[in-house]
Short mmCIF file of N, CA and C in Angstrom, two decimals:
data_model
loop_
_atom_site.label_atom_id
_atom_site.label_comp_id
_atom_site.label_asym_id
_atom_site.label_seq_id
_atom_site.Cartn_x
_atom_site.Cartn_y
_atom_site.Cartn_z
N UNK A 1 5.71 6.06 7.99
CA UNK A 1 5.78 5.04 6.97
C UNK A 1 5.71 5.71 5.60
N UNK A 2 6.62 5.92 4.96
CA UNK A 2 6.36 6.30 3.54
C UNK A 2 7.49 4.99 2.79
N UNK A 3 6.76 4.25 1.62
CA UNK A 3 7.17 3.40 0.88
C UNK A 3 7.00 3.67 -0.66
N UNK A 4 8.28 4.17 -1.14
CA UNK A 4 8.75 3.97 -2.18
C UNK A 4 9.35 2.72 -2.99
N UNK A 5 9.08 2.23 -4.06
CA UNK A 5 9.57 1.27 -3.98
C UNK A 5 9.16 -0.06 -4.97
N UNK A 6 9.38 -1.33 -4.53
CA UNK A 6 8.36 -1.98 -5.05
C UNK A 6 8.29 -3.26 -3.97
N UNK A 7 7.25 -3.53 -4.15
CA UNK A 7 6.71 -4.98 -3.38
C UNK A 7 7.34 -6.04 -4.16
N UNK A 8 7.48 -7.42 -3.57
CA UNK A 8 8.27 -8.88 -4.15
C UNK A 8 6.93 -9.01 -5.28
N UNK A 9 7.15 -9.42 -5.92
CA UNK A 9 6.77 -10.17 -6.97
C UNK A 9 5.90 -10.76 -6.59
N UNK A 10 4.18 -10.87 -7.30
CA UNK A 10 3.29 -11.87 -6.81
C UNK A 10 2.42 -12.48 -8.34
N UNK A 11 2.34 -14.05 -8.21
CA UNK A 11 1.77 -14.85 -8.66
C UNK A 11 0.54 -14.11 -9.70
N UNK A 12 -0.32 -14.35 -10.89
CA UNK A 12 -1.38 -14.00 -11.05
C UNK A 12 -2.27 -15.46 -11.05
N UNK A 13 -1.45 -16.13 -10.42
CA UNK A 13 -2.68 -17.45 -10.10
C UNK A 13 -2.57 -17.63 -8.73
N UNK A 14 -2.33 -16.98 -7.68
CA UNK A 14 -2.04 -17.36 -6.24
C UNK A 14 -2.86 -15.61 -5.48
N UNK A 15 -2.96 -16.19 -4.26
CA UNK A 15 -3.82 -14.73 -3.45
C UNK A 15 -2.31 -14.22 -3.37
N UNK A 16 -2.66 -12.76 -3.45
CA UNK A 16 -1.76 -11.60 -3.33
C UNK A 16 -2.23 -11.43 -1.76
N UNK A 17 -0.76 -11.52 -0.65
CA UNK A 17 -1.26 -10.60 1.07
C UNK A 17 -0.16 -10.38 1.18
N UNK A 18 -0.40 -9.19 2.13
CA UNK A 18 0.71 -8.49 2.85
C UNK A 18 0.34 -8.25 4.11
N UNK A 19 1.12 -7.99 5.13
CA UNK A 19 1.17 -7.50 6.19
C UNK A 19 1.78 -6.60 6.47
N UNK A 20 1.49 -5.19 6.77
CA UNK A 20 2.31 -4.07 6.97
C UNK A 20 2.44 -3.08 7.98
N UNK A 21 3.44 -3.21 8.42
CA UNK A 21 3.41 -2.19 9.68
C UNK A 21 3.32 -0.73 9.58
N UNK A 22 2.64 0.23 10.43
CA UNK A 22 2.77 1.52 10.27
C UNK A 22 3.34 2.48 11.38
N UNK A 23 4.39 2.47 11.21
CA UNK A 23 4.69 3.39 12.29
C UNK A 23 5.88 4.68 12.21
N UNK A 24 5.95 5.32 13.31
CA UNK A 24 6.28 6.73 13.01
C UNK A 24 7.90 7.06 13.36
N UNK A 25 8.07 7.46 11.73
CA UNK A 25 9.72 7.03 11.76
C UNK A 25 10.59 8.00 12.79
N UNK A 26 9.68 9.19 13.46
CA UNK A 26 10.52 9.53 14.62
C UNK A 26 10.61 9.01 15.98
N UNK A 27 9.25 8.21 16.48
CA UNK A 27 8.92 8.18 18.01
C UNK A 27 9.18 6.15 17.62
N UNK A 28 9.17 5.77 16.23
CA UNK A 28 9.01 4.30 16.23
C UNK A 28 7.93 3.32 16.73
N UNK A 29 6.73 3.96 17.20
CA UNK A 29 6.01 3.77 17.44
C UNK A 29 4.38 3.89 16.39
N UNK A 30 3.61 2.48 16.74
CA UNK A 30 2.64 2.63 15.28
C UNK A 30 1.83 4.02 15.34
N UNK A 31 0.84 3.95 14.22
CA UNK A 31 0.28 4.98 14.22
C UNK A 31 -1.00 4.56 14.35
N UNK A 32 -1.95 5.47 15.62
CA UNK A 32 -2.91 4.98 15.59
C UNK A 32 -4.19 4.99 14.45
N UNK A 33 -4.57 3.79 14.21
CA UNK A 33 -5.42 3.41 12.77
C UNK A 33 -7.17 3.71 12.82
N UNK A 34 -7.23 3.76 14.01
CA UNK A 34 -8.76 3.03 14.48
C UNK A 34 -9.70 4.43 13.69
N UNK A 35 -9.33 5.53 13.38
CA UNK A 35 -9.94 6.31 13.04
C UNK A 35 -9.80 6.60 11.37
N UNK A 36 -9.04 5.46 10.53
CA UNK A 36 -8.64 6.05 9.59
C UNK A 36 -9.73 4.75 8.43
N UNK A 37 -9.88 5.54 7.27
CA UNK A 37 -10.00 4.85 6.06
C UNK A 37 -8.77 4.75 5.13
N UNK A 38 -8.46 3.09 5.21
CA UNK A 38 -7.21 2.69 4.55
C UNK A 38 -7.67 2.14 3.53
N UNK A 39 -7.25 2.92 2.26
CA UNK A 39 -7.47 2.18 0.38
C UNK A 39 -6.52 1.67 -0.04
N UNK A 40 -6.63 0.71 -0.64
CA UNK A 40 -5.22 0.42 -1.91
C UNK A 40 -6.04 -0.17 -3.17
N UNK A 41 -5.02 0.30 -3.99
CA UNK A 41 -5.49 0.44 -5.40
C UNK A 41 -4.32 -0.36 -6.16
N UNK A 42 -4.79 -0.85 -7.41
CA UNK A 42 -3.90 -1.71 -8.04
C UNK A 42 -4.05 -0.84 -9.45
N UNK A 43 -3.02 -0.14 -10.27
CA UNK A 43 -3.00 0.32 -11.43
C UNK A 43 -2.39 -0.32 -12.47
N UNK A 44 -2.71 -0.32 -13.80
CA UNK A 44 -2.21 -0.90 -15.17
C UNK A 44 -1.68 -0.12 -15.45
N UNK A 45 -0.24 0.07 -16.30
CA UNK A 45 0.43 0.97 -17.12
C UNK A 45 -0.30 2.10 -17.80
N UNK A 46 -1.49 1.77 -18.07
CA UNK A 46 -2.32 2.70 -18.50
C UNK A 46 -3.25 3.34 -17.88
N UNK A 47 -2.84 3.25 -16.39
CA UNK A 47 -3.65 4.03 -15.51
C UNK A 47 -5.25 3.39 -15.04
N UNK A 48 -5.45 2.63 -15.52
CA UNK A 48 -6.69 1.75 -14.99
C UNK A 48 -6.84 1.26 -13.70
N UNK A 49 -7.42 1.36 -12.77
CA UNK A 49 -7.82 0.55 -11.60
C UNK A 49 -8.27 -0.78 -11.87
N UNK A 50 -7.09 -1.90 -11.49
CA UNK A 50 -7.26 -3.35 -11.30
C UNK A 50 -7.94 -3.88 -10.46
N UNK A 51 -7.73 -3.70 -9.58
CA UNK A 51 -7.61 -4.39 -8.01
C UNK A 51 -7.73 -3.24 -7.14
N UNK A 52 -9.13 -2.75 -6.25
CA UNK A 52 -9.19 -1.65 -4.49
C UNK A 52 -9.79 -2.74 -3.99
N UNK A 53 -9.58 -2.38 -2.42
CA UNK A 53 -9.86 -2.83 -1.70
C UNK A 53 -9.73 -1.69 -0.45
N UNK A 54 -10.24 -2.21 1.13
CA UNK A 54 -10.16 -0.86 1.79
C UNK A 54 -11.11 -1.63 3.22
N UNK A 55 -10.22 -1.03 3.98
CA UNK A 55 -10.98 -1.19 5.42
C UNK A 55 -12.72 -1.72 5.38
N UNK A 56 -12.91 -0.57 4.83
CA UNK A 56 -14.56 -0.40 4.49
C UNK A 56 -14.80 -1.68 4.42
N UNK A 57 -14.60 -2.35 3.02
CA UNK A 57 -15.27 -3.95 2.60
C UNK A 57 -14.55 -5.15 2.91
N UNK A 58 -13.47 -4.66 4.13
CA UNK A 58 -12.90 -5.75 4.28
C UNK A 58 -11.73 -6.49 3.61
N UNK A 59 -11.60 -6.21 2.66
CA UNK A 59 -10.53 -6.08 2.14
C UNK A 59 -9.13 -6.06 2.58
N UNK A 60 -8.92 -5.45 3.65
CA UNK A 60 -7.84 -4.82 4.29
C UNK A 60 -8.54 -4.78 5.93
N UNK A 61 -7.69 -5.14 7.05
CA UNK A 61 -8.33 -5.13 8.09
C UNK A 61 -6.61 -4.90 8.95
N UNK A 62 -6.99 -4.09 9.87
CA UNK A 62 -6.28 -3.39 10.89
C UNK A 62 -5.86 -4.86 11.87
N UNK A 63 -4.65 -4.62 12.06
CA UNK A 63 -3.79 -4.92 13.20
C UNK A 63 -3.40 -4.32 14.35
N UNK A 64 -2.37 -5.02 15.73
CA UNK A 64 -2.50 -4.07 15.99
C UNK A 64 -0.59 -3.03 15.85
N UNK A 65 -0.25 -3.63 14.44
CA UNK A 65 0.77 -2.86 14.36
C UNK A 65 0.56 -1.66 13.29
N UNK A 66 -0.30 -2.01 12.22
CA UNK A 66 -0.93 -1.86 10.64
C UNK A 66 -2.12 -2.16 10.32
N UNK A 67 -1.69 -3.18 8.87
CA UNK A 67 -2.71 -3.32 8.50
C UNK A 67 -2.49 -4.56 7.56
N UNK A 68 -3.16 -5.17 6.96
CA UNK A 68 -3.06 -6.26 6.44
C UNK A 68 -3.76 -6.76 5.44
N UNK A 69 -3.72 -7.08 3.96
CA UNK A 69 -5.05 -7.79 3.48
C UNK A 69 -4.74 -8.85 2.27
N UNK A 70 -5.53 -9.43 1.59
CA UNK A 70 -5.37 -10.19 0.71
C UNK A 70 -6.24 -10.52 -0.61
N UNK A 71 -5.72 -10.52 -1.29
CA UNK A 71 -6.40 -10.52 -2.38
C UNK A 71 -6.84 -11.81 -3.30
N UNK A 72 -7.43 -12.43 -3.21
CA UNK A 72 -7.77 -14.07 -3.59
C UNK A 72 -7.28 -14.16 -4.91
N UNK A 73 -6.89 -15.16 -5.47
CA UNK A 73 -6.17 -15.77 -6.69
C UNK A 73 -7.22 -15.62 -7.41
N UNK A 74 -8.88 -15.73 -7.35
CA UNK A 74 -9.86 -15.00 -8.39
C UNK A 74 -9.34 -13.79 -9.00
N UNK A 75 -9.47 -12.78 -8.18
CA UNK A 75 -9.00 -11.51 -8.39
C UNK A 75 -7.53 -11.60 -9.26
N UNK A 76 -6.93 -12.22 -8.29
CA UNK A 76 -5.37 -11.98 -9.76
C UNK A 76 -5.30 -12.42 -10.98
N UNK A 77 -6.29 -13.40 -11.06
CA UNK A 77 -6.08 -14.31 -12.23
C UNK A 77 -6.48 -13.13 -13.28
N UNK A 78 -7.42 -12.01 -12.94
CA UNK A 78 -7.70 -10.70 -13.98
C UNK A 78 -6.50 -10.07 -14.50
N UNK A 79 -5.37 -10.53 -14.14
CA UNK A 79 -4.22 -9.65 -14.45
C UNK A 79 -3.08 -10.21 -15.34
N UNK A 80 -2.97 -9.31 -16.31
CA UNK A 80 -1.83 -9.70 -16.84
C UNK A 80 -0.42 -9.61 -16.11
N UNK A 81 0.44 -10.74 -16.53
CA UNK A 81 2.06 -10.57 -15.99
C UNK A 81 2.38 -9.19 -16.58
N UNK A 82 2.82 -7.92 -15.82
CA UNK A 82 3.42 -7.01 -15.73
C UNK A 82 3.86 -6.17 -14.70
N UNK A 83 4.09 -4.85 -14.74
CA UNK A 83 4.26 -4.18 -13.83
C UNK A 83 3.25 -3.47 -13.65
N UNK A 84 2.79 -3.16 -11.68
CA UNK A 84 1.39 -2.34 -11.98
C UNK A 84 1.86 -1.48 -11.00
N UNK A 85 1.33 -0.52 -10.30
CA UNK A 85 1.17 0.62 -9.25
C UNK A 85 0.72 0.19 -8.40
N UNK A 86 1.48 0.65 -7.29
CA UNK A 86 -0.04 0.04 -5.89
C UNK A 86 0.05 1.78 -4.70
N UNK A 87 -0.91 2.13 -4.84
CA UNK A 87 -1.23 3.10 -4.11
C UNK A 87 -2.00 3.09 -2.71
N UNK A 88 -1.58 3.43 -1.51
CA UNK A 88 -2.21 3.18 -0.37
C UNK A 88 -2.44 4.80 0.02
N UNK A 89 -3.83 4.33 0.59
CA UNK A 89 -4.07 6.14 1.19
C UNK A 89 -5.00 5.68 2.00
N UNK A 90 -4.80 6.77 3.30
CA UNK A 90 -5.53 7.33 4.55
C UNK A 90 -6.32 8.14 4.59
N UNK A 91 -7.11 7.81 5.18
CA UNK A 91 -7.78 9.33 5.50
C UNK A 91 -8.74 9.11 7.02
N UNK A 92 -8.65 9.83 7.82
CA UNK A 92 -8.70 9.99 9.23
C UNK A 92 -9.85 10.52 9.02
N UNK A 93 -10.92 9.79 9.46
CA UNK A 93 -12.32 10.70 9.86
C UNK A 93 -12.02 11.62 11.08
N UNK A 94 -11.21 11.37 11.88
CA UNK A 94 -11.38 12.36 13.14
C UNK A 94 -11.29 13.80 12.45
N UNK A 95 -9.72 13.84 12.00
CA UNK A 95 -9.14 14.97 11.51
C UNK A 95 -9.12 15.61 10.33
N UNK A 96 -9.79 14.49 8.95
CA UNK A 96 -9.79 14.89 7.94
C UNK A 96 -8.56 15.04 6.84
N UNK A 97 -7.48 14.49 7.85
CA UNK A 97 -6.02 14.20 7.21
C UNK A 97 -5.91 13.30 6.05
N UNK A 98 -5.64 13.37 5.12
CA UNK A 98 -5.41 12.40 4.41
C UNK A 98 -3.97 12.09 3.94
N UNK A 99 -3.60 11.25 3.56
CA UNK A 99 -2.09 10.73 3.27
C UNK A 99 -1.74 9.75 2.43
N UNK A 100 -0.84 10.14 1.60
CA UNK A 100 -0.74 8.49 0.74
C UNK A 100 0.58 8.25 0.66
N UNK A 101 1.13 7.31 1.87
CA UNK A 101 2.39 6.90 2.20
C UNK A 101 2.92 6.13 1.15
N UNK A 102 2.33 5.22 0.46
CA UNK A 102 2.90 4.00 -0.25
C UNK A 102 2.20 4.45 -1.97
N UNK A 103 3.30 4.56 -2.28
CA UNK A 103 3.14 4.62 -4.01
C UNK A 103 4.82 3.59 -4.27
N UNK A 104 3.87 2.33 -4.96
CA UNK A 104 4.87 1.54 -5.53
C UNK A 104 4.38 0.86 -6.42
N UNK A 105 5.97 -0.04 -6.83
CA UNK A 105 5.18 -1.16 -7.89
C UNK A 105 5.28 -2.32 -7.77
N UNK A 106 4.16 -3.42 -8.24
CA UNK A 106 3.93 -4.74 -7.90
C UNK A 106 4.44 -5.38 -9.07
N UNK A 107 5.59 -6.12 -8.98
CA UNK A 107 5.82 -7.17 -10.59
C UNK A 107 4.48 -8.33 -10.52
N UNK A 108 3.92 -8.57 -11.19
CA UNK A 108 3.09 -9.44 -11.79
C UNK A 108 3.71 -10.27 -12.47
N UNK A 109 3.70 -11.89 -11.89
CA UNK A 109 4.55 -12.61 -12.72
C UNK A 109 3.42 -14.06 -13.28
N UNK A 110 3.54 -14.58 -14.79
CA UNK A 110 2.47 -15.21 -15.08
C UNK A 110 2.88 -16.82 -14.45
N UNK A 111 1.34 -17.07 -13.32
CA UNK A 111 1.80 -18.17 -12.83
C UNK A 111 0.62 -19.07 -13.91
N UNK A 112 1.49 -20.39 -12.96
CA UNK A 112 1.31 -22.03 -14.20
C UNK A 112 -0.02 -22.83 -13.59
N UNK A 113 -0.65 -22.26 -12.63
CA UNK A 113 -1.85 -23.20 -12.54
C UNK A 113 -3.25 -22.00 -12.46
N UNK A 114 -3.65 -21.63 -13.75
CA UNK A 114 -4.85 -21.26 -13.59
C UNK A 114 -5.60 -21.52 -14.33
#
């Protein structure tokens, strides 16, 4: 799974979720998660951390293709309509691997009920 790119467009008055599959673009098959710490991070043009979240607090919780999480319309309403970064990274307690498949960007668009 490496994602370049950008994610659809999400609300700053509505929960931000995704559901995402991870799997291995030679065998097509997922990758096993159960050992890993999965982060994502939300950045401002100016490099600020908006929005983490992460296995750890729940935030983000394992499937059994990926991974999945959501971010409550509290949380977005902190954000201005723009463009931000969204960074996802691994890191495997077994092995100590770490990885950061997904570096993209999220349009932030200003929604009408907050």
């Amino acid at each position: 799974m490496n994602h370049f790119g950008s994610f659809e467009p999400a609300s700053n008055a509505a929960d931000w979720a995704e559901a995402i599959s991870v799997t291995d673009a030679d065998t097509g098959t997922s990758w096993p998660l159960a050992t890993c710490l999965i982060e994502l991070e939300l950045r401002d043009q100016d490099g600020a951390r908006r929005l983490h979240g992460s296995t750890a607090d729940g935030a983000l919780t394992l499937t059994p293709t990926g991974f999945e999480f959501a971010f409550p319309a509290a949380s977005m309403r902190g954000l201005s309509a723009g463009s931000y970064t969204v960074n996802i990274r691994f890191t495997d307690s077994a092995t100590g691997f770490v990885a950061e498949p997904v570096i993209a960007e999220l349009p932030v668009l200003e929604g009408g009920f907050r």
